[in-house]
mmCIF file of C-alpha atoms in Angstrom:
data_model
loop_
_atom_site.group_PDB
_atom_site.id
_atom_site.type_symbol
_atom_site.label_atom_id
_atom_site.label_comp_id
_atom_site.label_asym_id
_atom_site.label_seq_id
_atom_site.Cartn_x
_atom_site.Cartn_y
_atom_site.Cartn_z
ATOM 1 C CA UNK A 8 125.618 154.657 129.600
ATOM 2 C CA UNK A 9 123.598 155.003 132.851
ATOM 3 C CA UNK A 10 124.465 155.120 136.575
ATOM 4 C CA UNK A 11 122.396 154.428 139.674
ATOM 5 C CA UNK A 12 122.084 156.720 142.696
ATOM 6 C CA UNK A 13 120.224 156.334 145.978
ATOM 7 C CA UNK A 14 117.980 159.224 146.950
ATOM 8 C CA UNK A 15 116.443 159.557 150.434
ATOM 9 C CA UNK A 16 112.900 160.789 150.599
ATOM 10 C CA UNK A 17 111.280 162.674 153.445
ATOM 11 C CA UNK A 18 109.549 159.559 154.769
ATOM 12 C CA UNK A 19 112.928 157.858 155.203
ATOM 13 C CA UNK A 20 112.512 155.626 152.136
ATOM 14 C CA UNK A 21 115.230 155.089 149.624
ATOM 15 C CA UNK A 22 114.652 154.911 145.885
ATOM 16 C CA UNK A 23 116.995 154.102 143.027
ATOM 17 C CA UNK A 24 117.285 156.594 140.200
ATOM 18 C CA UNK A 25 118.762 155.620 136.862
ATOM 19 C CA UNK A 26 120.650 158.617 135.543
ATOM 20 C CA UNK A 27 121.581 158.423 131.891
ATOM 21 C CA UNK A 28 124.663 160.274 130.908
ATOM 22 C CA UNK A 29 124.593 162.275 127.767
ATOM 23 C CA UNK A 30 126.964 162.055 124.834
ATOM 24 C CA UNK A 31 128.500 165.393 125.776
ATOM 25 C CA UNK A 32 129.670 163.942 129.064
ATOM 26 C CA UNK A 33 131.527 161.140 127.249
ATOM 27 C CA UNK A 34 133.132 163.593 124.864
ATOM 28 C CA UNK A 35 134.365 165.750 127.730
ATOM 29 C CA UNK A 36 135.821 162.704 129.448
ATOM 30 C CA UNK A 37 137.644 161.580 126.279
ATOM 31 C CA UNK A 38 139.054 165.048 125.747
ATOM 32 C CA UNK A 39 140.418 165.247 129.310
ATOM 33 C CA UNK A 40 141.942 161.773 128.964
ATOM 34 C CA UNK A 41 143.683 162.629 125.700
ATOM 35 C CA UNK A 42 145.026 165.901 127.132
ATOM 36 C CA UNK A 43 146.490 164.148 130.183
ATOM 37 C CA UNK A 44 147.984 161.498 127.914
ATOM 38 C CA UNK A 45 149.747 164.124 125.790
ATOM 39 C CA UNK A 46 151.170 165.896 128.866
ATOM 40 C CA UNK A 47 152.595 162.664 130.245
ATOM 41 C CA UNK A 48 154.111 161.607 126.924
ATOM 42 C CA UNK A 49 155.979 164.896 126.722
ATOM 43 C CA UNK A 50 157.708 164.020 129.982
ATOM 44 C CA UNK A 51 158.850 160.596 128.542
ATOM 45 C CA UNK A 52 156.578 158.622 130.820
ATOM 46 C CA UNK A 53 154.816 155.520 129.489
ATOM 47 C CA UNK A 54 151.111 155.755 130.061
ATOM 48 C CA UNK A 55 149.078 152.719 131.080
ATOM 49 C CA UNK A 56 145.944 152.858 128.974
ATOM 50 C CA UNK A 57 143.333 151.155 131.137
ATOM 51 C CA UNK A 58 140.340 152.412 129.205
ATOM 52 C CA UNK A 59 140.858 151.058 125.717
ATOM 53 C CA UNK A 60 139.795 153.041 122.761
ATOM 54 C CA UNK A 61 136.363 152.053 121.476
ATOM 55 C CA UNK A 62 137.307 152.728 117.907
ATOM 56 C CA UNK A 63 139.089 149.336 117.573
ATOM 57 C CA UNK A 64 137.014 146.959 115.420
ATOM 58 C CA UNK A 65 136.540 143.479 116.821
ATOM 59 C CA UNK A 66 136.214 140.319 114.711
ATOM 60 C CA UNK A 67 132.644 139.311 114.089
ATOM 61 C CA UNK A 68 131.814 135.908 112.546
ATOM 62 C CA UNK A 69 129.339 136.049 109.732
ATOM 63 C CA UNK A 70 127.603 133.115 108.070
ATOM 64 C CA UNK A 71 129.029 132.587 104.597
ATOM 65 C CA UNK A 72 126.584 132.838 101.744
ATOM 66 C CA UNK A 73 125.162 129.637 100.236
ATOM 67 C CA UNK A 74 127.242 129.128 97.134
ATOM 68 C CA UNK A 75 125.969 125.543 96.393
ATOM 69 C CA UNK A 76 125.631 124.943 92.704
ATOM 70 C CA UNK A 77 122.462 123.629 91.130
ATOM 71 C CA UNK A 78 122.126 119.843 91.239
ATOM 72 C CA UNK A 79 120.723 117.556 88.580
ATOM 73 C CA UNK A 80 117.378 117.459 90.347
ATOM 74 C CA UNK A 81 117.076 121.260 90.149
ATOM 75 C CA UNK A 82 117.599 121.196 86.398
ATOM 76 C CA UNK A 83 115.223 118.336 85.614
ATOM 77 C CA UNK A 84 112.132 118.856 83.529
ATOM 78 C CA UNK A 85 108.720 117.647 84.566
ATOM 79 C CA UNK A 86 108.334 115.446 81.474
ATOM 80 C CA UNK A 87 111.745 113.775 81.761
ATOM 81 C CA UNK A 88 111.971 109.998 81.347
ATOM 82 C CA UNK A 89 112.469 108.655 84.872
ATOM 83 C CA UNK A 90 113.687 105.243 83.689
ATOM 84 C CA UNK A 91 116.801 106.886 82.241
ATOM 85 C CA UNK A 92 117.502 108.717 85.517
ATOM 86 C CA UNK A 93 117.094 105.693 87.810
ATOM 87 C CA UNK A 94 117.356 102.561 85.626
ATOM 88 C CA UNK A 95 118.356 99.968 88.260
ATOM 89 C CA UNK A 96 118.537 99.461 92.001
ATOM 90 C CA UNK A 97 120.805 102.055 93.669
ATOM 91 C CA UNK A 98 121.176 103.865 97.027
ATOM 92 C CA UNK A 99 119.435 107.178 97.463
ATOM 93 C CA UNK A 100 121.120 110.180 95.840
ATOM 94 C CA UNK A 101 119.719 113.549 96.797
ATOM 95 C CA UNK A 102 121.054 115.216 93.665
ATOM 96 C CA UNK A 103 119.051 112.953 91.330
ATOM 97 C CA UNK A 104 115.633 112.832 93.002
ATOM 98 C CA UNK A 105 113.454 115.920 92.367
ATOM 99 C CA UNK A 106 111.189 115.242 95.339
ATOM 100 C CA UNK A 107 110.924 117.183 98.627
ATOM 101 C CA UNK A 108 111.750 114.174 100.796
ATOM 102 C CA UNK A 109 112.443 114.514 104.522
ATOM 103 C CA UNK A 110 113.718 111.918 106.976
ATOM 104 C CA UNK A 111 115.206 112.052 110.455
ATOM 105 C CA UNK A 112 114.603 112.816 114.117
ATOM 106 C CA UNK A 113 112.859 116.023 115.161
ATOM 107 C CA UNK A 114 114.053 117.638 118.367
ATOM 108 C CA UNK A 115 110.875 119.672 118.607
ATOM 109 C CA UNK A 116 107.457 118.708 117.370
ATOM 110 C CA UNK A 117 106.777 121.941 115.521
ATOM 111 C CA UNK A 118 109.961 121.628 113.473
ATOM 112 C CA UNK A 119 110.339 119.672 110.259
ATOM 113 C CA UNK A 120 112.666 116.752 109.734
ATOM 114 C CA UNK A 121 115.920 117.177 107.881
ATOM 115 C CA UNK A 122 115.720 117.587 104.125
ATOM 116 C CA UNK A 123 117.232 115.345 101.492
ATOM 117 C CA UNK A 124 120.436 117.402 101.052
ATOM 118 C CA UNK A 125 123.272 115.414 102.645
ATOM 119 C CA UNK A 126 120.804 113.306 104.667
ATOM 120 C CA UNK A 127 122.386 109.965 105.589
ATOM 121 C CA UNK A 128 119.082 108.593 106.935
ATOM 122 C CA UNK A 129 117.713 108.370 103.400
ATOM 123 C CA UNK A 130 120.710 106.285 102.344
ATOM 124 C CA UNK A 131 120.164 103.707 105.101
ATOM 125 C CA UNK A 132 116.629 102.719 104.170
ATOM 126 C CA UNK A 133 115.768 100.780 100.955
ATOM 127 C CA UNK A 134 114.038 102.585 98.129
ATOM 128 C CA UNK A 135 111.876 101.373 95.263
ATOM 129 C CA UNK A 136 112.609 104.167 92.816
ATOM 130 C CA UNK A 137 113.560 101.524 90.234
ATOM 131 C CA UNK A 138 110.110 99.887 90.418
ATOM 132 C CA UNK A 139 107.849 102.760 89.470
ATOM 133 C CA UNK A 140 104.953 102.208 87.016
ATOM 134 C CA UNK A 141 107.037 103.438 84.037
ATOM 135 C CA UNK A 142 109.751 100.915 84.933
ATOM 136 C CA UNK A 143 107.285 98.025 85.172
ATOM 137 C CA UNK A 144 105.637 99.021 81.899
ATOM 138 C CA UNK A 145 109.013 99.107 80.146
ATOM 139 C CA UNK A 146 109.991 95.720 81.576
ATOM 140 C CA UNK A 147 106.703 94.140 80.520
ATOM 141 C CA UNK A 148 107.067 95.457 76.992
ATOM 142 C CA UNK A 149 110.602 94.051 76.825
ATOM 143 C CA UNK A 150 109.600 90.505 77.861
ATOM 144 C CA UNK A 151 106.273 90.496 76.043
ATOM 145 C CA UNK A 152 107.819 88.895 72.962
ATOM 146 C CA UNK A 153 108.818 85.874 75.045
ATOM 147 C CA UNK A 154 105.287 85.277 76.397
ATOM 148 C CA UNK A 155 102.262 83.589 74.840
ATOM 149 C CA UNK A 156 98.580 84.294 75.308
ATOM 150 C CA UNK A 157 96.622 82.389 77.922
ATOM 151 C CA UNK A 158 94.483 79.670 76.280
ATOM 152 C CA UNK A 159 90.886 80.757 75.968
ATOM 153 C CA UNK A 160 89.705 77.180 76.535
ATOM 154 C CA UNK A 161 91.129 77.194 80.071
ATOM 155 C CA UNK A 162 89.473 80.377 81.291
ATOM 156 C CA UNK A 163 86.726 78.312 82.898
ATOM 157 C CA UNK A 164 87.721 77.218 86.400
ATOM 158 C CA UNK A 165 85.908 73.889 86.183
ATOM 159 C CA UNK A 166 87.753 72.945 82.999
ATOM 160 C CA UNK A 167 91.102 73.841 84.540
ATOM 161 C CA UNK A 168 90.262 71.843 87.638
ATOM 162 C CA UNK A 169 89.367 68.765 85.591
ATOM 163 C CA UNK A 170 92.412 68.890 83.309
ATOM 164 C CA UNK A 171 94.979 70.178 85.804
ATOM 165 C CA UNK A 172 94.150 68.727 89.229
ATOM 166 C CA UNK A 173 97.659 69.465 90.539
ATOM 167 C CA UNK A 174 98.197 73.108 91.546
ATOM 168 C CA UNK A 175 101.671 74.364 92.515
ATOM 169 C CA UNK A 176 101.972 77.711 94.328
ATOM 170 C CA UNK A 177 105.291 79.564 94.677
ATOM 171 C CA UNK A 178 106.142 83.172 95.529
ATOM 172 C CA UNK A 179 108.891 85.516 94.349
ATOM 173 C CA UNK A 180 109.940 88.515 96.428
ATOM 174 C CA UNK A 181 111.564 91.788 95.374
ATOM 175 C CA UNK A 182 113.990 93.348 97.826
ATOM 176 C CA UNK A 183 116.407 96.258 97.877
ATOM 177 C CA UNK A 184 118.886 94.689 100.277
ATOM 178 C CA UNK A 185 122.392 93.448 99.759
ATOM 179 C CA UNK A 186 121.216 89.990 98.634
ATOM 180 C CA UNK A 187 118.705 89.051 95.953
ATOM 181 C CA UNK A 188 117.824 85.801 97.775
ATOM 182 C CA UNK A 189 114.792 85.716 100.026
ATOM 183 C CA UNK A 190 114.339 82.656 102.298
ATOM 184 C CA UNK A 191 110.564 82.752 101.814
ATOM 185 C CA UNK A 192 110.875 82.111 98.069
ATOM 186 C CA UNK A 193 111.783 78.462 98.670
ATOM 187 C CA UNK A 194 108.326 77.627 100.060
ATOM 188 C CA UNK A 195 106.244 75.401 97.761
ATOM 189 C CA UNK A 196 102.561 74.559 98.218
ATOM 190 C CA UNK A 197 100.904 71.740 96.260
ATOM 191 C CA UNK A 198 97.099 71.439 96.127
ATOM 192 C CA UNK A 199 95.576 68.207 94.807
ATOM 193 C CA UNK A 200 91.929 67.562 93.957
ATOM 194 C CA UNK A 201 91.180 64.050 95.211
ATOM 195 C CA UNK A 202 88.006 63.705 93.158
ATOM 196 C CA UNK A 203 90.046 62.999 90.006
ATOM 197 C CA UNK A 204 92.048 60.211 91.653
ATOM 198 C CA UNK A 205 88.983 57.910 91.759
ATOM 199 C CA UNK A 206 89.422 56.679 95.315
ATOM 200 C CA UNK A 207 87.070 54.126 96.786
ATOM 201 C CA UNK A 208 85.505 54.570 100.198
ATOM 202 C CA UNK A 209 88.318 52.726 101.951
ATOM 203 C CA UNK A 210 91.036 54.806 100.256
ATOM 204 C CA UNK A 211 89.296 58.104 101.033
ATOM 205 C CA UNK A 212 88.918 57.184 104.699
ATOM 206 C CA UNK A 213 92.526 56.056 104.972
ATOM 207 C CA UNK A 214 94.041 59.077 103.219
ATOM 208 C CA UNK A 215 92.038 61.379 105.499
ATOM 209 C CA UNK A 216 93.509 59.571 108.476
ATOM 210 C CA UNK A 217 97.055 59.752 107.088
ATOM 211 C CA UNK A 218 96.914 63.384 105.939
ATOM 212 C CA UNK A 219 95.358 64.774 109.123
ATOM 213 C CA UNK A 220 94.989 68.566 109.097
ATOM 214 C CA UNK A 221 96.413 68.781 105.565
ATOM 215 C CA UNK A 222 93.133 67.411 104.214
ATOM 216 C CA UNK A 223 90.143 69.654 103.473
ATOM 217 C CA UNK A 224 87.147 67.319 103.696
ATOM 218 C CA UNK A 225 84.601 69.841 102.419
ATOM 219 C CA UNK A 226 86.489 70.676 99.219
ATOM 220 C CA UNK A 227 88.100 67.215 99.010
ATOM 221 C CA UNK A 228 91.524 68.752 98.396
ATOM 222 C CA UNK A 229 94.904 67.824 99.825
ATOM 223 C CA UNK A 230 97.349 70.648 100.601
ATOM 224 C CA UNK A 231 101.040 69.829 101.005
ATOM 225 C CA UNK A 232 103.448 72.586 102.032
ATOM 226 C CA UNK A 233 107.215 72.336 102.427
ATOM 227 C CA UNK A 234 110.015 74.800 103.231
ATOM 228 C CA UNK A 235 112.556 72.549 104.928
ATOM 229 C CA UNK A 236 114.876 72.255 101.914
ATOM 230 C CA UNK A 237 117.144 75.171 100.885
ATOM 231 C CA UNK A 238 116.113 75.089 97.203
ATOM 232 C CA UNK A 239 112.627 75.458 95.738
ATOM 233 C CA UNK A 240 112.986 72.440 93.434
ATOM 234 C CA UNK A 241 113.884 70.211 96.373
ATOM 235 C CA UNK A 242 110.747 71.287 98.235
ATOM 236 C CA UNK A 243 108.635 70.553 95.149
ATOM 237 C CA UNK A 244 110.173 67.089 94.806
ATOM 238 C CA UNK A 245 109.532 66.442 98.492
ATOM 239 C CA UNK A 246 105.833 67.342 98.113
ATOM 240 C CA UNK A 247 105.506 65.062 95.079
ATOM 241 C CA UNK A 248 107.172 62.250 97.017
ATOM 242 C CA UNK A 249 104.767 62.775 99.944
ATOM 243 C CA UNK A 250 101.776 62.732 97.589
ATOM 244 C CA UNK A 251 102.987 59.511 95.955
ATOM 245 C CA UNK A 252 103.482 57.832 99.329
ATOM 246 C CA UNK A 253 100.008 58.866 100.523
ATOM 247 C CA UNK A 254 98.373 57.624 97.322
ATOM 248 C CA UNK A 255 99.889 54.145 97.349
ATOM 249 C CA UNK A 256 99.599 53.740 101.105
ATOM 250 C CA UNK A 257 95.889 54.557 100.999
ATOM 251 C CA UNK A 258 95.397 51.812 98.397
ATOM 252 C CA UNK A 259 96.860 49.164 100.677
ATOM 253 C CA UNK A 260 94.461 47.229 102.880
ATOM 254 C CA UNK A 261 95.746 45.367 105.899
ATOM 255 C CA UNK A 262 94.183 42.251 107.377
ATOM 256 C CA UNK A 263 93.333 43.929 110.648
ATOM 257 C CA UNK A 264 91.197 46.532 108.846
ATOM 258 C CA UNK A 265 88.557 43.890 108.102
ATOM 259 C CA UNK A 266 88.391 43.008 111.790
ATOM 260 C CA UNK A 267 87.529 46.546 112.894
ATOM 261 C CA UNK A 268 84.411 46.836 115.033
ATOM 262 C CA UNK A 269 81.830 49.584 114.995
ATOM 263 C CA UNK A 270 83.563 51.407 117.872
ATOM 264 C CA UNK A 271 86.813 51.565 115.844
ATOM 265 C CA UNK A 272 85.288 53.174 112.769
ATOM 266 C CA UNK A 273 86.548 56.622 111.846
ATOM 267 C CA UNK A 274 83.301 57.277 110.007
ATOM 268 C CA UNK A 275 80.016 55.480 110.601
ATOM 269 C CA UNK A 276 79.332 52.914 107.857
ATOM 270 C CA UNK A 277 75.586 52.355 107.699
ATOM 271 C CA UNK A 278 75.816 49.658 105.009
ATOM 272 C CA UNK A 279 77.710 47.322 107.353
ATOM 273 C CA UNK A 280 75.316 47.589 110.308
ATOM 274 C CA UNK A 281 72.162 45.779 111.364
ATOM 275 C CA UNK A 282 70.247 49.014 110.924
ATOM 276 C CA UNK A 283 70.302 48.591 107.146
ATOM 277 C CA UNK A 284 68.860 45.066 107.317
ATOM 278 C CA UNK A 285 66.091 46.132 109.657
ATOM 279 C CA UNK A 286 65.144 49.114 107.499
ATOM 280 C CA UNK A 287 65.028 46.956 104.374
ATOM 281 C CA UNK A 288 62.805 44.398 106.124
ATOM 282 C CA UNK A 289 60.539 47.173 107.320
ATOM 283 C CA UNK A 290 60.348 48.623 103.832
ATOM 284 C CA UNK A 291 59.511 45.186 102.422
ATOM 285 C CA UNK A 292 56.710 44.718 104.965
ATOM 286 C CA UNK A 293 55.239 48.127 104.131
ATOM 287 C CA UNK A 294 55.170 47.241 100.447
ATOM 288 C CA UNK A 295 53.368 43.980 101.214
ATOM 289 C CA UNK A 296 50.742 45.765 103.282
ATOM 290 C CA UNK A 297 50.178 48.346 100.568
ATOM 291 C CA UNK A 298 49.805 45.598 97.945
ATOM 292 C CA UNK A 299 47.138 43.797 100.006
ATOM 293 C CA UNK A 300 49.067 40.651 100.856
ATOM 294 C CA UNK A 301 47.909 39.023 104.103
ATOM 295 C CA UNK A 302 51.025 37.396 105.483
ATOM 296 C CA UNK A 303 52.640 37.780 108.820
ATOM 297 C CA UNK A 304 56.014 39.430 109.211
ATOM 298 C CA UNK A 305 57.881 36.251 110.183
ATOM 299 C CA UNK A 306 56.747 34.226 107.192
ATOM 300 C CA UNK A 307 57.366 37.075 104.717
ATOM 301 C CA UNK A 308 60.870 37.628 105.934
ATOM 302 C CA UNK A 309 61.749 33.939 105.950
ATOM 303 C CA UNK A 310 60.489 33.281 102.445
ATOM 304 C CA UNK A 311 62.163 36.133 100.584
ATOM 305 C CA UNK A 312 65.229 38.230 100.969
ATOM 306 C CA UNK A 313 64.173 41.857 101.477
ATOM 307 C CA UNK A 314 67.336 43.140 99.863
ATOM 308 C CA UNK A 315 66.212 41.614 96.568
ATOM 309 C CA UNK A 316 62.760 43.169 96.354
ATOM 310 C CA UNK A 317 63.577 46.425 98.099
ATOM 311 C CA UNK A 318 66.030 48.758 96.413
ATOM 312 C CA UNK A 319 68.192 50.643 98.916
ATOM 313 C CA UNK A 320 68.663 53.563 96.535
ATOM 314 C CA UNK A 321 65.206 54.993 97.144
ATOM 315 C CA UNK A 322 64.974 58.564 98.382
ATOM 316 C CA UNK A 323 63.406 57.778 101.758
ATOM 317 C CA UNK A 324 66.055 55.147 102.568
ATOM 318 C CA UNK A 325 68.908 57.391 101.435
ATOM 319 C CA UNK A 326 67.622 60.287 103.538
ATOM 320 C CA UNK A 327 67.370 57.989 106.570
ATOM 321 C CA UNK A 328 70.906 56.694 105.919
ATOM 322 C CA UNK A 329 72.339 60.221 105.702
ATOM 323 C CA UNK A 330 70.495 61.454 108.797
ATOM 324 C CA UNK A 331 71.423 58.408 110.889
ATOM 325 C CA UNK A 332 75.095 58.585 109.818
ATOM 326 C CA UNK A 333 75.313 62.291 110.675
ATOM 327 C CA UNK A 334 73.746 61.586 114.047
ATOM 328 C CA UNK A 335 76.446 58.996 114.771
ATOM 329 C CA UNK A 336 79.363 61.081 113.456
ATOM 330 C CA UNK A 337 78.475 64.576 114.693
ATOM 331 C CA UNK A 338 76.610 63.648 117.873
ATOM 332 C CA UNK A 339 73.305 64.812 119.285
ATOM 333 C CA UNK A 340 72.302 68.331 118.326
ATOM 334 C CA UNK A 341 69.145 70.166 117.376
ATOM 335 C CA UNK A 342 69.920 69.936 113.646
ATOM 336 C CA UNK A 343 70.858 66.240 113.583
ATOM 337 C CA UNK A 344 67.891 65.159 115.708
ATOM 338 C CA UNK A 345 65.464 67.184 113.612
ATOM 339 C CA UNK A 346 66.884 65.688 110.383
ATOM 340 C CA UNK A 347 66.606 62.181 111.855
ATOM 341 C CA UNK A 348 62.988 62.822 112.853
ATOM 342 C CA UNK A 349 62.022 64.030 109.388
ATOM 343 C CA UNK A 350 63.712 61.020 107.724
ATOM 344 C CA UNK A 351 61.804 58.568 109.935
ATOM 345 C CA UNK A 352 58.485 60.296 109.188
ATOM 346 C CA UNK A 353 59.274 60.185 105.481
ATOM 347 C CA UNK A 354 60.218 56.509 105.663
ATOM 348 C CA UNK A 355 56.977 55.584 107.451
ATOM 349 C CA UNK A 356 54.966 58.000 105.280
ATOM 350 C CA UNK A 357 53.445 59.741 108.261
#
């Protein structure tokens, strides 16, 4: 115990001195107090003990020792079969998982999150402890006897595409929630290769117009997707119904379709234009000049039909037809104009 006293120096400054009392001083004080107490008790006078004895022991709380028994996770071996510990879907149990898992909020950044012992945060979130590689391997071995090998003849993609033009795509989802139903599993996508349906030019043009963005013109495939029905089978039946309606509707030809003008065409049809007749006449005239016939253009055209002597399947005519059709459909661009120029030079043999 220490006491403070003020001491005045010669320059009229005050300083504070801490004077520590020795143990002898306390002993002398206790002895005097006990002697006065004995004298007063002899005179039958109750003494008021203001200074309590320091020998009285006060209660001090101590942390009890950790007497938690060993859990199942502490006794597990490293080569134990995990499928027998966690066979099916179940909430997290800290006593069965021998992993140092932590989850929870950290009050300070340098501290770790709460451990797995009694941690309710690990129970809230889903776990996939029942879908580990040993589980999947065991499940596959169990259902292997119900499966057959994939046919070796169908490993080629072209063969599968020719024999199975209808492709159905569905998805199954695994969840650890309260329900085994996932709303996304009802979606059904049907892909159809239109090349096996043997459409004519009119049917292809019409089904492109009816399908809209569901049609892939480059791959010539039709993709139908449905998720409006609550059951997967209903969505599949709806896609098949839509495909059937598109097929038969594209085969129908209305009377007004024959009356369509060139400005109403969805795709430019070179065979129905005057350009084809002029090119065939020009090709016929070139053949006459090369053969040495001396006839004027008017008489040669009037006497014979150029479509009879000139075959429109020649390479120069087909290249001109493709270039001119692309120029009409895609518009003016550097590529289309250059292709049209090269086709004209090839046709005139320049």
